[in-house]
Amino acid sequence: MMQLIMERMSTDEKQRLMDGMMEKFFADLTPEEKQQMMASMMPMMMEMMPQMMEGKDPGNMMEMMLELMRKDMPAMQQMMTKMMPQCLSMMLPRIGKEERVEFIPRMVAVLLEQGSDGMTEEERTDLMKRVAKIAGA
């Protein structure tokens, strides 16, 4: 469904949507915190950029990111696995306790369900044991 919506949007509409989302996402950060976050994420982004670019015109980053997500490219997966933990560690403390209590179980459920896709029962059990150990269970 999301892919259909994105395909129907013009590039300008997508850019405005992304700008609005980013503005809301970073609204509560001080300039120093924004700078710190960018400084910590920039090396990861720069490391992944050559793989993401693959000879494409860098002029339209939004379109390129959408294309990468559609194609399920390894570069996008690598970038997500490097940036997502960093992003969560910076943003979760800013989310209210009640919202975190709702969010964390949903996030863990998605990680376990989608992350164990294609695993044998034994592999899934091992993964669950590792997660339980981290959670202190």
Short mmCIF file of C-alpha atoms in Angstrom, two decimals:
data_model
loop_
_atom_site.label_atom_id
_atom_site.label_comp_id
_atom_site.label_asym_id
_atom_site.label_seq_id
_atom_site.Cartn_x
_atom_site.Cartn_y
_atom_site.Cartn_z
CA MET A 1 0.00 0.00 0.00
CA MET A 2 2.77 2.42 0.97
CA GLN A 3 4.61 1.71 -2.26
CA LEU A 4 1.47 2.55 -4.27
CA ILE A 5 1.05 5.83 -2.40
CA MET A 6 4.70 6.76 -2.96
CA GLU A 7 4.51 5.91 -6.66
CA ARG A 8 1.55 8.26 -7.09
CA MET A 9 3.34 11.18 -5.45
CA SER A 10 5.39 13.63 -7.46
CA THR A 11 9.02 14.23 -6.55
CA ASP A 12 8.09 17.63 -5.10
CA GLU A 13 5.36 16.07 -2.95
CA LYS A 14 7.79 13.46 -1.68
CA GLN A 15 10.37 16.13 -0.87
CA ARG A 16 7.81 18.24 1.02
CA LEU A 17 6.67 15.16 2.94
CA MET A 18 10.25 14.29 3.87
CA ASP A 19 11.02 17.88 4.89
CA GLY A 20 7.94 17.97 7.13
CA MET A 21 8.79 14.65 8.72
CA MET A 22 12.37 15.67 9.40
CA GLU A 23 11.26 18.99 10.87
CA LYS A 24 8.91 17.21 13.31
CA PHE A 25 11.46 14.50 14.07
CA PHE A 26 14.16 16.99 15.07
CA ALA A 27 11.91 19.69 16.57
CA ASP A 28 12.86 18.99 20.20
CA LEU A 29 16.60 18.81 19.63
CA THR A 30 18.82 21.73 20.49
CA PRO A 31 21.26 22.89 17.80
CA GLU A 32 24.08 21.25 19.77
CA GLU A 33 22.20 17.93 19.91
CA LYS A 34 21.48 18.09 16.17
CA GLN A 35 25.16 18.74 15.54
CA GLN A 36 26.18 15.83 17.79
CA MET A 37 23.74 13.49 16.06
CA MET A 38 24.93 14.51 12.61
CA ALA A 39 28.56 14.16 13.67
CA SER A 40 27.96 10.63 14.93
CA MET A 41 25.91 9.55 11.91
CA MET A 42 27.95 11.23 9.17
CA PRO A 43 30.79 8.68 9.11
CA MET A 44 28.26 5.86 8.70
CA MET A 45 26.44 7.74 5.95
CA MET A 46 29.66 8.56 4.13
CA GLU A 47 30.79 4.95 4.36
CA MET A 48 27.59 3.77 2.68
CA MET A 49 27.29 6.57 0.10
CA PRO A 50 29.46 5.03 -2.66
CA GLN A 51 27.45 1.83 -2.55
CA MET A 52 24.18 3.74 -2.58
CA MET A 53 25.15 6.00 -5.44
CA GLU A 54 26.19 3.25 -7.85
CA GLY A 55 26.88 5.75 -10.58
CA LYS A 56 23.58 7.61 -10.23
CA ASP A 57 23.09 11.37 -10.34
CA PRO A 58 23.29 12.52 -6.71
CA GLY A 59 20.92 15.42 -7.42
CA ASN A 60 17.77 13.68 -6.27
CA MET A 61 18.52 11.96 -2.97
CA MET A 62 14.85 11.42 -2.03
CA GLU A 63 14.09 9.58 -5.26
CA MET A 64 17.27 7.55 -4.92
CA MET A 65 16.40 6.51 -1.35
CA LEU A 66 12.90 5.46 -2.43
CA GLU A 67 14.36 3.46 -5.31
CA LEU A 68 16.82 1.77 -2.97
CA MET A 69 14.02 0.76 -0.62
CA ARG A 70 11.93 -0.56 -3.52
CA LYS A 71 14.78 -2.67 -4.84
CA ASP A 72 15.63 -4.03 -1.38
CA MET A 73 19.29 -3.30 -2.04
CA PRO A 74 22.01 -4.53 0.34
CA ALA A 75 23.34 -0.97 0.76
CA MET A 76 20.05 0.12 2.30
CA GLN A 77 20.09 -2.87 4.63
CA GLN A 78 23.65 -2.14 5.71
CA MET A 79 22.88 1.52 6.30
CA MET A 80 19.79 0.65 8.36
CA THR A 81 21.65 -1.80 10.59
CA LYS A 82 24.33 0.80 11.32
CA MET A 83 22.12 3.86 11.73
CA MET A 84 19.00 2.46 13.42
CA PRO A 85 20.65 1.60 16.77
CA GLN A 86 22.32 5.03 16.85
CA CYS A 87 19.07 6.79 16.01
CA LEU A 88 17.13 4.86 18.66
CA SER A 89 19.75 5.54 21.33
CA MET A 90 19.48 9.26 20.66
CA MET A 91 15.72 9.55 20.23
CA LEU A 92 14.23 7.11 22.75
CA PRO A 93 15.28 9.17 25.80
CA ARG A 94 13.30 12.09 24.34
CA ILE A 95 10.09 10.09 24.05
CA GLY A 96 7.74 10.09 27.03
CA LYS A 97 7.78 7.06 29.31
CA GLU A 98 4.24 5.95 28.41
CA GLU A 99 4.95 6.17 24.69
CA ARG A 100 8.20 4.21 25.12
CA VAL A 101 6.33 1.53 27.07
CA GLU A 102 3.98 1.17 24.08
CA PHE A 103 6.69 1.46 21.42
CA ILE A 104 9.36 -0.92 22.73
CA PRO A 105 7.26 -4.13 22.74
CA ARG A 106 5.99 -3.33 19.22
CA MET A 107 9.53 -2.73 18.00
CA VAL A 108 10.88 -5.89 19.63
CA ALA A 109 7.99 -7.91 18.16
CA VAL A 110 8.77 -6.63 14.66
CA LEU A 111 12.48 -7.26 15.11
CA LEU A 112 11.89 -10.83 16.28
CA GLU A 113 9.17 -11.67 13.78
CA GLN A 114 10.84 -10.22 10.71
CA GLY A 115 14.38 -10.87 11.94
CA SER A 116 13.76 -14.58 12.39
CA ASP A 117 12.12 -14.99 8.99
CA GLY A 118 13.69 -17.90 7.15
CA MET A 119 15.36 -19.30 10.26
CA THR A 120 15.01 -22.86 11.42
CA GLU A 121 13.28 -23.46 14.74
CA GLU A 122 16.68 -24.11 16.32
CA GLU A 123 18.10 -20.83 14.98
CA ARG A 124 15.01 -18.95 16.15
CA THR A 125 15.31 -20.50 19.63
CA ASP A 126 18.99 -19.48 19.80
CA LEU A 127 18.05 -15.93 18.77
CA MET A 128 15.34 -15.79 21.43
CA LYS A 129 17.85 -16.97 24.06
CA ARG A 130 20.27 -14.19 23.06
CA VAL A 131 17.52 -11.58 23.26
CA ALA A 132 16.31 -12.90 26.62
CA LYS A 133 19.88 -12.75 27.95
CA ILE A 134 20.18 -9.11 26.88
CA ALA A 135 16.79 -8.32 28.43
CA GLY A 136 17.91 -9.91 31.68
CA ALA A 137 15.25 -12.62 31.65
#
